[in-house]
Amino acid sequence: MAKGTKYVAKEPDAGGFIHYSDDENAVWHELITRQMTCIPGRACDEYLDGLDKLQLPHDRIPQLEEINKVLRATTGWEVARVPALISFDKFFSMLANKQFPVATFIRCWEELDYLQEPDIFHEIFGHCPMLTHPAFAAFTHHYGELGYKASKEDRVFLARLYWLTVEFGLLQTTKGLRIYGGGILSSIGETNYALDSDKPERVAFELVTMLRTPYRIDIMQPIYFIINSIDNLFELSKIDLMVYVEKAKKLGLLPPKYPPKTMTA
């Protein structure tokens, strides 16, 4: 998570309604319109089914209660308003209680293509469609429960699992590779890069390897892990993941597949 942000989450009025400006709604319209032209043939069917259930508006930023009506009916989840940045304690606690955190701000035009902080477009468009899927929702809930109880050291390993599945996971289907990770599906650049570029590695899912794989949040991912079914994630919710975390800790991190971050003055 970033240490600081220029963005401030929007507060609801007395009736629970969050007011967005015409300019903010226009940013949402631009983001969702171009992603909707990009994801056919790239997003997995489970994501597209969830997107169909949500029926997200294109002309304005949706209200959280609109999302919650669908999530409650499908998997018992909700989205919950948070500030732009929250602690890991809060993050894991919310997931453990089937609440997905959503910062109620949207990026500015100057950062349309890339934003380090997760904004409402990333959280709603990227993640909420998959949260309508029972297997995916069960995995996310289990992950939150584990993370809330875990030590600070263990949370770093669990963060890699989340990053390389929920954020940047790929799915092998009978139609070819498809995307289920919200970090990819909310980015037009990474949606194309993840499937069409010859630069990244695409490797089969292997839990301990994934837990040992370093990542950076500010670059296109150098490696993507592929599952064969969303049910593979459900299977993870039924095993003791901390046993695998201990194995990964003993083996240590793998060499990073990206150059070191250069510091600017």
Coordinates of N, CA, C and O in Angstrom, one line a residue, residues 45-56 66-67 69-71 73-75 128-134:
D45 N -15.2 -16.0 -18.4 CA -16.7 -16.0 -18.4 C -17.2 -15.7 -17.0 O -18.3 -15.1 -16.9
E46 N -16.5 -16.2 -16.0 CA -17.0 -15.9 -14.6 C -17.0 -14.5 -14.3 O -18.0 -14.0 -13.7
Y47 N -16.0 -13.7 -14.8 CA -16.0 -12.3 -14.6 C -17.1 -11.6 -15.4 O -17.8 -10.8 -14.9
L48 N -17.3 -12.0 -16.7 CA -18.3 -11.4 -17.5 C -19.7 -11.7 -17.0 O -20.6 -10.8 -17.1
D49 N -19.9 -12.9 -16.4 CA -21.2 -13.2 -15.8 C -21.4 -12.3 -14.6 O -22.6 -11.8 -14.5
G50 N -20.4 -12.0 -13.8 CA -20.6 -11.1 -12.7 C -20.8 -9.7 -13.1 O -21.6 -9.0 -12.5
L51 N -20.2 -9.3 -14.2 CA -20.4 -8.0 -14.7 C -21.8 -7.8 -15.2 O -22.4 -6.8 -15.0
D52 N -22.3 -8.9 -15.8 CA -23.7 -8.8 -16.3 C -24.7 -8.7 -15.1 O -25.7 -8.0 -15.1
K53 N -24.4 -9.4 -14.0 CA -25.2 -9.3 -12.8 C -25.2 -7.9 -12.2 O -26.2 -7.4 -11.7
L54 N -24.1 -7.3 -12.2 CA -23.9 -6.0 -11.6 C -24.6 -4.9 -12.4 O -25.1 -3.9 -11.8
Q55 N -24.6 -5.0 -13.7 CA -25.2 -4.0 -14.5 C -24.7 -2.6 -14.2 O -25.5 -1.7 -13.8
L56 N -23.4 -2.4 -14.2 CA -22.8 -1.1 -13.8 C -23.3 0.0 -14.8 O -23.3 -0.2 -16.0
E66 N -26.0 0.0 -4.6 CA -26.4 -0.6 -5.8 C -25.5 -1.9 -6.0 O -26.1 -3.0 -6.4
I67 N -24.3 -1.8 -5.7 CA -23.4 -3.0 -5.7 C -23.8 -4.0 -4.7 O -23.8 -5.2 -4.9
K69 N -26.6 -4.7 -3.2 CA -27.8 -5.5 -3.5 C -27.5 -6.8 -4.3 O -28.0 -7.8 -4.0
V70 N -26.5 -6.6 -5.2 CA -26.2 -7.8 -6.0 C -25.3 -8.7 -5.3 O -25.5 -10.0 -5.3
L71 N -24.3 -8.2 -4.6 CA -23.3 -9.0 -3.8 C -24.0 -9.8 -2.7 O -23.8 -11.0 -2.5
A73 N -27.1 -10.8 -2.6 CA -28.0 -11.8 -3.2 C -27.2 -13.0 -3.8 O -27.7 -14.1 -3.8
T74 N -25.9 -12.8 -4.2 CA -25.2 -13.8 -4.8 C -24.3 -14.6 -3.9 O -24.2 -15.8 -3.9
T75 N -23.5 -13.8 -3.1 CA -22.5 -14.5 -2.2 C -22.5 -14.0 -0.8 O -21.7 -14.5 0.0
C128 N -15.4 -6.5 -8.2 CA -16.7 -6.9 -7.7 C -17.4 -7.9 -8.6 O -18.2 -8.8 -8.1
P129 N -17.2 -7.9 -9.9 CA -17.8 -9.0 -10.7 C -17.4 -10.4 -10.2 O -18.2 -11.3 -10.2
M130 N -16.1 -10.6 -9.9 CA -15.7 -11.9 -9.4 C -16.2 -12.2 -8.0 O -16.4 -13.4 -7.7
L131 N -16.5 -11.2 -7.3 CA -17.1 -11.5 -5.9 C -18.5 -12.0 -6.0 O -19.1 -12.4 -5.0
T132 N -19.1 -12.0 -7.2 CA -20.4 -12.6 -7.3 C -20.3 -14.1 -7.5 O -21.3 -14.9 -7.5
H133 N -19.1 -14.6 -7.7 CA -18.8 -16.1 -7.9 C -18.5 -16.7 -6.6 O -17.6 -16.4 -5.8
P134 N -19.3 -17.8 -6.2 CA -19.2 -18.4 -4.9 C -17.8 -18.9 -4.5 O -17.3 -18.7 -3.4

